[in-house]
mmCIF file of C-alpha atoms in Angstrom:
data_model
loop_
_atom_site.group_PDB
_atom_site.id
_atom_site.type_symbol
_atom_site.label_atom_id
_atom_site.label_comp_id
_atom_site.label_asym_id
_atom_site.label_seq_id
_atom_site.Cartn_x
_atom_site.Cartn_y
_atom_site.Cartn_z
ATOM 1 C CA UNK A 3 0.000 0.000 0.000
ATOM 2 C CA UNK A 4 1.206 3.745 -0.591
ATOM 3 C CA UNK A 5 3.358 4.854 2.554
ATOM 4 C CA UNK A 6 3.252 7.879 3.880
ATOM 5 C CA UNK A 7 7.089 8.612 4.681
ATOM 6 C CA UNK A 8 6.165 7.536 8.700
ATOM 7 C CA UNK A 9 9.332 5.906 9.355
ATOM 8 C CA UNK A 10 11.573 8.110 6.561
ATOM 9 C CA UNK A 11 15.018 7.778 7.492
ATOM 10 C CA UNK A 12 15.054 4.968 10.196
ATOM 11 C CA UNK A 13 17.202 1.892 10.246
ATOM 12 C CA UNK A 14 14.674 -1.314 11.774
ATOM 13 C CA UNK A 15 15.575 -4.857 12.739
ATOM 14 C CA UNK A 16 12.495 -6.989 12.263
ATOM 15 C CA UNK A 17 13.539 -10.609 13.479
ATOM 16 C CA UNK A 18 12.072 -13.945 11.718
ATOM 17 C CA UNK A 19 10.971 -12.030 8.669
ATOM 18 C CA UNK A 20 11.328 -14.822 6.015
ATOM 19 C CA UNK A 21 8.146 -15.330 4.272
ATOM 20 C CA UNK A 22 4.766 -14.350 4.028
ATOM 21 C CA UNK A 23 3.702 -13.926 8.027
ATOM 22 C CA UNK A 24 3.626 -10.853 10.044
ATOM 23 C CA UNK A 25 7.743 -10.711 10.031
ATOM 24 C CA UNK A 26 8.067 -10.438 6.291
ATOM 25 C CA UNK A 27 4.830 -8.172 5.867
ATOM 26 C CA UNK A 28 5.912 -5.319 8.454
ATOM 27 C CA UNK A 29 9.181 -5.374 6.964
ATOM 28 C CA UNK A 30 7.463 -4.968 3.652
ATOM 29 C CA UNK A 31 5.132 -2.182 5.535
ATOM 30 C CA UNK A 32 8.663 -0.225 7.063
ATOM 31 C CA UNK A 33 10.063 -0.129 3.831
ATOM 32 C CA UNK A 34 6.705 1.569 2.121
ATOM 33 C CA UNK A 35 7.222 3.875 4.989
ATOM 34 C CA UNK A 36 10.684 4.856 3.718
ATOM 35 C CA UNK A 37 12.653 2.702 6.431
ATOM 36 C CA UNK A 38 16.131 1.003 5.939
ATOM 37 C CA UNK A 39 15.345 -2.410 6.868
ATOM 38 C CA UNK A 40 17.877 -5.794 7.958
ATOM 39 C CA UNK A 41 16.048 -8.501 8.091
ATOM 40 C CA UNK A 42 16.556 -11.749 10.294
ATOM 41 C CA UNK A 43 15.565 -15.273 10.503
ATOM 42 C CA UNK A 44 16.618 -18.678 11.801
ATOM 43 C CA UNK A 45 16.323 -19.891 8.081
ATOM 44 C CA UNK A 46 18.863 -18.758 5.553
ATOM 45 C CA UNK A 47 17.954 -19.562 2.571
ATOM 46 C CA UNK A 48 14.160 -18.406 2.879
ATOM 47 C CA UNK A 49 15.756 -15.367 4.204
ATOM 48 C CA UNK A 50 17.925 -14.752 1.381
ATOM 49 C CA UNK A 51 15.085 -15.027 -1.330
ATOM 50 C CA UNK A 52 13.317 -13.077 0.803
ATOM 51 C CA UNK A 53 16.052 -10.047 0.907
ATOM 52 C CA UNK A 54 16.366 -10.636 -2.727
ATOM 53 C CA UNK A 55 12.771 -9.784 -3.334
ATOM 54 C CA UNK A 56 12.592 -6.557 -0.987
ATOM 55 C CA UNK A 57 15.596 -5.232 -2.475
ATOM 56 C CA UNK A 58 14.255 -5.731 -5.856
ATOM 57 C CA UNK A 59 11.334 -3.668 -5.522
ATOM 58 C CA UNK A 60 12.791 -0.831 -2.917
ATOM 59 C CA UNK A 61 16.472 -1.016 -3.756
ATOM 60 C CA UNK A 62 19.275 -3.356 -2.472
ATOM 61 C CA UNK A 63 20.715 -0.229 -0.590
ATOM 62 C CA UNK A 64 17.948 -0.561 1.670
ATOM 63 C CA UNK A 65 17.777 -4.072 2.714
ATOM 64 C CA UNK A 66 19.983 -6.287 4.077
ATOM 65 C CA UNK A 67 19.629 -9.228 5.746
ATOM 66 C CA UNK A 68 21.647 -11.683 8.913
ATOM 67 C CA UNK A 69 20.532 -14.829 9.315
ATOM 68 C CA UNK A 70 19.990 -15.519 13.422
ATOM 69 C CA UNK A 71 18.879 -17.924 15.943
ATOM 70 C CA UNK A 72 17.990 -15.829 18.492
ATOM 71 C CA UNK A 73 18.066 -18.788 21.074
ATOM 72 C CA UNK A 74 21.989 -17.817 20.347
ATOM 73 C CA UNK A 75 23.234 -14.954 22.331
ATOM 74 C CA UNK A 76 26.673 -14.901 20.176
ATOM 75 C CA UNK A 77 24.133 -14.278 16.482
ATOM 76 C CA UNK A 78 21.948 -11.732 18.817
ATOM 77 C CA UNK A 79 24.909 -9.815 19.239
ATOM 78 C CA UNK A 80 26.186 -10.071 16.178
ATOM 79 C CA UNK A 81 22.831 -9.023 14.169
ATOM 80 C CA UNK A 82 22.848 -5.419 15.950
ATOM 81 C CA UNK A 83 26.170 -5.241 15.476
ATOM 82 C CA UNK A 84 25.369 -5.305 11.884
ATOM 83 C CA UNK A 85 23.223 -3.403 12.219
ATOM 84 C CA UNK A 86 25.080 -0.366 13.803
ATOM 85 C CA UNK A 87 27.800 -1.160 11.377
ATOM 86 C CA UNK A 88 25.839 -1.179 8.214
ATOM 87 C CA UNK A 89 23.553 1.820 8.949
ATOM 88 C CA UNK A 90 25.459 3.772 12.059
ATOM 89 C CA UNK A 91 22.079 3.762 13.910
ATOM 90 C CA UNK A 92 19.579 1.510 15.110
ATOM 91 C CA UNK A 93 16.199 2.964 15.642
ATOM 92 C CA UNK A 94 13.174 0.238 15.320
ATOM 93 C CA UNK A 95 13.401 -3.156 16.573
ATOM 94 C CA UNK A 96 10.407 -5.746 16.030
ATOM 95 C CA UNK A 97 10.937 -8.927 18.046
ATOM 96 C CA UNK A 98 8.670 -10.901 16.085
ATOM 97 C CA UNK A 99 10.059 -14.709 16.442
ATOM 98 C CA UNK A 100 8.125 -17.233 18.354
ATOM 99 C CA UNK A 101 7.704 -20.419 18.188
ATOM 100 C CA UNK A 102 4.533 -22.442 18.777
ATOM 101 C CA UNK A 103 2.754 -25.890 19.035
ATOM 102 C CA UNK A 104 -0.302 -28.021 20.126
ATOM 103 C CA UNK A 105 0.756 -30.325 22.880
ATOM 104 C CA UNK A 106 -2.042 -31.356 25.851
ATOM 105 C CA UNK A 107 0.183 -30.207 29.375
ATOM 106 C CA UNK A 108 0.075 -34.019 30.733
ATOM 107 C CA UNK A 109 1.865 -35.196 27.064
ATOM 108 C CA UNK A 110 3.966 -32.023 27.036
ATOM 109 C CA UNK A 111 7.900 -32.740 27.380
ATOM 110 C CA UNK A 112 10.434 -30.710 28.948
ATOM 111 C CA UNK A 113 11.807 -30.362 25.849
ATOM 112 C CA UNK A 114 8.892 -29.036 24.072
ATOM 113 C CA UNK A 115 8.229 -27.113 27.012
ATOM 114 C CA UNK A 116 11.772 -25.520 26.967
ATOM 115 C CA UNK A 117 12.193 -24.692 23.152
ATOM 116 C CA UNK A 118 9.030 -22.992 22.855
ATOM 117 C CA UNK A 119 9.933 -20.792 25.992
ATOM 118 C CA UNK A 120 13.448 -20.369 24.857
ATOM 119 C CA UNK A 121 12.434 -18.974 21.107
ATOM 120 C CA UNK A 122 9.435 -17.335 22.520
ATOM 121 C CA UNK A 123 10.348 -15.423 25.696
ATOM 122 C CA UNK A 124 14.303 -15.888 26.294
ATOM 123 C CA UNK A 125 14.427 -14.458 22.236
ATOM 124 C CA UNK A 126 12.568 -11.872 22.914
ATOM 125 C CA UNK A 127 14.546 -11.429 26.085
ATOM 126 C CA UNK A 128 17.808 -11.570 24.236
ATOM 127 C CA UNK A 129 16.765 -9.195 21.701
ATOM 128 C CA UNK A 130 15.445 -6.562 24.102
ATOM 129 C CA UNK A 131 18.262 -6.515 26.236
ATOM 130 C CA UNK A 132 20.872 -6.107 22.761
ATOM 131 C CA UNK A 133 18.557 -3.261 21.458
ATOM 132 C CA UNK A 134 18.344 -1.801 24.380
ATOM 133 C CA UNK A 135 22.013 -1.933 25.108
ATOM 134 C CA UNK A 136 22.120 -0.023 21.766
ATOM 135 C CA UNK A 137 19.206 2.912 22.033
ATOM 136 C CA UNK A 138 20.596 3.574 25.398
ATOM 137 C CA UNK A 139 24.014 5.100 24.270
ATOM 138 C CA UNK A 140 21.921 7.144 21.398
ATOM 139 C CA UNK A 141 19.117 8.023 23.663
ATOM 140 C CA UNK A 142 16.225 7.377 21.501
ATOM 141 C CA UNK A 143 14.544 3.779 20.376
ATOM 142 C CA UNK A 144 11.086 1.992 19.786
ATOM 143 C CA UNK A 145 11.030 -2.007 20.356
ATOM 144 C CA UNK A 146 7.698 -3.759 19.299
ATOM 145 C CA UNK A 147 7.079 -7.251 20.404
ATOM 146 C CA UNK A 148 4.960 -9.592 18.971
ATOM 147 C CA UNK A 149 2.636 -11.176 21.673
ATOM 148 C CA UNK A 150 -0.521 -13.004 21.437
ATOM 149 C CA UNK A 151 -4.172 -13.356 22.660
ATOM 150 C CA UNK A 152 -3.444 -16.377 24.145
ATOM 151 C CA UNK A 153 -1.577 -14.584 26.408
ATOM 152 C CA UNK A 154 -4.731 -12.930 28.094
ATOM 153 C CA UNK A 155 -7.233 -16.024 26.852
ATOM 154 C CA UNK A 156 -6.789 -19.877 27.911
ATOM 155 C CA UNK A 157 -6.555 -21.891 25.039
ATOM 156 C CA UNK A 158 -6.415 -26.047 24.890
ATOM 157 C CA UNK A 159 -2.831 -27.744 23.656
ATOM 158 C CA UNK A 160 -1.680 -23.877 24.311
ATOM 159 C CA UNK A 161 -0.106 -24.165 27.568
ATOM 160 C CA UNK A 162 4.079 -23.721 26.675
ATOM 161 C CA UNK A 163 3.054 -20.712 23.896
ATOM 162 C CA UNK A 164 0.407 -19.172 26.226
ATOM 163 C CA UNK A 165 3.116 -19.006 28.887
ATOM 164 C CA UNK A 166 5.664 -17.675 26.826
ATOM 165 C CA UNK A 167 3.776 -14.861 25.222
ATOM 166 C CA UNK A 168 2.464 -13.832 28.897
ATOM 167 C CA UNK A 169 5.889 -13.660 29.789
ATOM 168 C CA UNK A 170 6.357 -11.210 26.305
ATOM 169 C CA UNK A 171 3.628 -9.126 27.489
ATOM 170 C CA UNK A 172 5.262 -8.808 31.222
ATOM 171 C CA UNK A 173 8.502 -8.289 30.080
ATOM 172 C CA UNK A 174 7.443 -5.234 27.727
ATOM 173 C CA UNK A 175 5.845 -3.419 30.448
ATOM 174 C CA UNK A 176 8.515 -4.113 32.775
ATOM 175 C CA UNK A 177 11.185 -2.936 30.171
ATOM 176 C CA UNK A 178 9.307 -0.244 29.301
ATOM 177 C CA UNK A 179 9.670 1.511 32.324
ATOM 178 C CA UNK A 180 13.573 0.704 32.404
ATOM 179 C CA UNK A 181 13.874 2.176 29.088
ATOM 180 C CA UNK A 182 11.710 5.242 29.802
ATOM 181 C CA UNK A 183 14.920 7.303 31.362
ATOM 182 C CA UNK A 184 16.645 6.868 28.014
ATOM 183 C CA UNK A 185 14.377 7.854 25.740
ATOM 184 C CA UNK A 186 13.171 4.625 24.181
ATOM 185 C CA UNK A 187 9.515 3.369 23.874
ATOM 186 C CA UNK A 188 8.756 -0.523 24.117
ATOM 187 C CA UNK A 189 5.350 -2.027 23.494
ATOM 188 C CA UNK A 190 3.667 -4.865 21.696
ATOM 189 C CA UNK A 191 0.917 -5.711 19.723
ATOM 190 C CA UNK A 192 -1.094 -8.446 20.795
ATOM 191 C CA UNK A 193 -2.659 -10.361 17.585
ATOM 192 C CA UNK A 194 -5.503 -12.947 17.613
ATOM 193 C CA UNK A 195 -5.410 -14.837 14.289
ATOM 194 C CA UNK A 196 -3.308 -13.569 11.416
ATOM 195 C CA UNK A 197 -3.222 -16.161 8.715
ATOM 196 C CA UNK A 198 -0.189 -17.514 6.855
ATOM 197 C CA UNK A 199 1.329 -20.424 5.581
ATOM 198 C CA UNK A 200 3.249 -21.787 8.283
ATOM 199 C CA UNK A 201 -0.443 -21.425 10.552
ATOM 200 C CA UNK A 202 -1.978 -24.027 8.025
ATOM 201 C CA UNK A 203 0.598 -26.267 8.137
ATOM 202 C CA UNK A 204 0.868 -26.295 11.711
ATOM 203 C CA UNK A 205 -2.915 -26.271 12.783
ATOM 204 C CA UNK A 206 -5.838 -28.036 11.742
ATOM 205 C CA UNK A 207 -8.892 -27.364 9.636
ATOM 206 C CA UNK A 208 -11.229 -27.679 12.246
ATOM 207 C CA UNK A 209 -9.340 -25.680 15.085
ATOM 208 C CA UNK A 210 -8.511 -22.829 12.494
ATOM 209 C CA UNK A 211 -12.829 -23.280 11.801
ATOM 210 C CA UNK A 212 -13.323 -22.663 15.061
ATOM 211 C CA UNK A 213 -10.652 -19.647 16.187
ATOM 212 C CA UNK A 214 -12.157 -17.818 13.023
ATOM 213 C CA UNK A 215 -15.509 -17.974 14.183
ATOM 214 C CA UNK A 216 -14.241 -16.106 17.499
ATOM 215 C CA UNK A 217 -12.862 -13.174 15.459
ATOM 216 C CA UNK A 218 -15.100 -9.497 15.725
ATOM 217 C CA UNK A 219 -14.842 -9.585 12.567
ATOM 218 C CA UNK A 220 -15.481 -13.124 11.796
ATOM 219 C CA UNK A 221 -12.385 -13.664 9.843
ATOM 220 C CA UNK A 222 -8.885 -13.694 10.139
ATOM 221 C CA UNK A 223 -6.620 -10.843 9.953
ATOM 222 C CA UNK A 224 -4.098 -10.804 7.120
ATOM 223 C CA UNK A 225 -0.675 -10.222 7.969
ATOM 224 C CA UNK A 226 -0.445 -6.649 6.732
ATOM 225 C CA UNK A 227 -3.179 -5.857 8.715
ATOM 226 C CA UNK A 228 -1.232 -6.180 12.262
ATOM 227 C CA UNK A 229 2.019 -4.770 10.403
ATOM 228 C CA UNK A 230 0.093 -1.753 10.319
ATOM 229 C CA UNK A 231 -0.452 -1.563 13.950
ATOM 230 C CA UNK A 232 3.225 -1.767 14.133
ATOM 231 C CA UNK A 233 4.146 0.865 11.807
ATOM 232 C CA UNK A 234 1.854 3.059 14.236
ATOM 233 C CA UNK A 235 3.833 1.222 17.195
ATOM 234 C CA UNK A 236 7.093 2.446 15.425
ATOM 235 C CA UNK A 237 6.476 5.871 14.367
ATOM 236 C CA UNK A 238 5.986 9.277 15.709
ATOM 237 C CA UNK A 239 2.478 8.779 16.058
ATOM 238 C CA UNK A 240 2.665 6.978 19.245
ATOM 239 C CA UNK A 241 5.211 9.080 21.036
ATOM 240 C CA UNK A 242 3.579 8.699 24.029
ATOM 241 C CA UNK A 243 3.018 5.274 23.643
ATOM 242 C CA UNK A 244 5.131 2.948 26.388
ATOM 243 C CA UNK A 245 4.492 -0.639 28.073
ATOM 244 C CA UNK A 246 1.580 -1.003 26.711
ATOM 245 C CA UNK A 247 -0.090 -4.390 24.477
ATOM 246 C CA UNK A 248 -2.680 -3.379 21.769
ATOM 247 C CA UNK A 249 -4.896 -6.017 20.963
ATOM 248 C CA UNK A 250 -5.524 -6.654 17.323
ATOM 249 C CA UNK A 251 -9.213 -7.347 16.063
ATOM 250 C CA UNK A 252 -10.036 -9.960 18.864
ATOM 251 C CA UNK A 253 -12.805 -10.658 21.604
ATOM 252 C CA UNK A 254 -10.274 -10.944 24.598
ATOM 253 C CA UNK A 255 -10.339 -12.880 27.041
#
């Protein structure tokens, strides 16, 4: 869609932006707003085609693109680094990467239990605490996380990604107030159902049936449609905006 030059001049980090979820459509969204945009996900090569396809329609000076695991403190650091080094700033950071599942709590293992929290929360975690490391020195920032309803609203088979995306909505208001005496905003928006590929593939007919049928709306939000929540999130526009998780389209709880 036409930007309106809301984010002219910024450098953004938008983590697990491969593909065609909310990721790759904000960074689609921050580039229509005039961003500079680096791009990160835990999968190279569907990042790289990815990169390839932003930079061919708004130019490969601004998009770039570091493949990260951000259950790896040693890639955190080294995709702000980039960052810094490629653009001398760092001004927007989405923490979109999360990892989910359907697993009943009495069949749940510790170690499906673990790497959905450790993607989930301790990424988000990691990637907070790098940005933040970052904005502080230049005194001005804005981190979005990516959240979820489930957070607020029980869901069956939901238990280790409910947990972790509580945890994402705690931790934003609780950084937000650290960040506060340096200048830098962090909130999150809080989506219901955005569909994607990766959603069909992991979830079946009948449950996706049935969460649609909870919508306002009664249908699913497309991916661009909570990327523009974030754009507002990122820009100007919410300048007074801290610690606080916006609910998109959804009955809650």
């Amino acid at each position: 869609m036409p930007g309106h030059g809301l984010l002219a001049g910024r450098t953004a980090v938008v983590t697990a932006a491969a593909g065609a979820g909310i990721g790759g459509a904000t960074a689609r969204r921050f580039l229509e707003e005039g961003a500079r945009v680096l791009i990160s996900d835990a999968h190279a090569r569907r990042l790289k085609e990815h990169a390839e396809r932003l930079a061919g329609e708004f130019g490969s000076e601004r998009v770039a693109a570091v493949p990260c695991d951000v259950t790896d403190e040693n890639q955190v650091r080294a995709l702000f680094d980039t960052a810094l080094r490629e653009h001398g700033r760092l001004d927007v950071v989405v923490n979109n990467a999360g990892l989910g599942g359907t697993s009943s709590l009495v069949d749940m293992s510790d170690d499906q239990w673990t790497h959905v929290l450790d993607v989930t929360l301790n990424g988000t975690f990691r990637c907070t605490r790098a940005a933040l490391r970052r904005m502080r020195e230049a005194g001005a920032g804005v981190i979005v996380n990516n959240a979820s309803v489930v957070g607020w609203r029980a869901q069956p088979g939901q238990a280790h990604y409910a947990a972790a995306k509580a945890g994402v909505m705690a931790l934003t208001r609780c950084a937000a107030l650290e960040a506060a005496e340096y200048g830098v905003r962090v909130n999150a928006v809080s989506p219901s159902l955005a569909m994607h590929p990766h959603l069909v593939k992991v979830t079946t007919p009948e449950l996706l049936e049935e969460l649609t049928a909870r919508e306002a709306f009664g249908r699913y939000a497309e991916p661009w449609e909570v990327a523009n929540v974030i754009v507002f999130l990122a820009s100007d526009y919410s300048s007074y905006m801290t610690g606080e998780v916006v609910s998109v389209s959804d009955r809650h709880p």
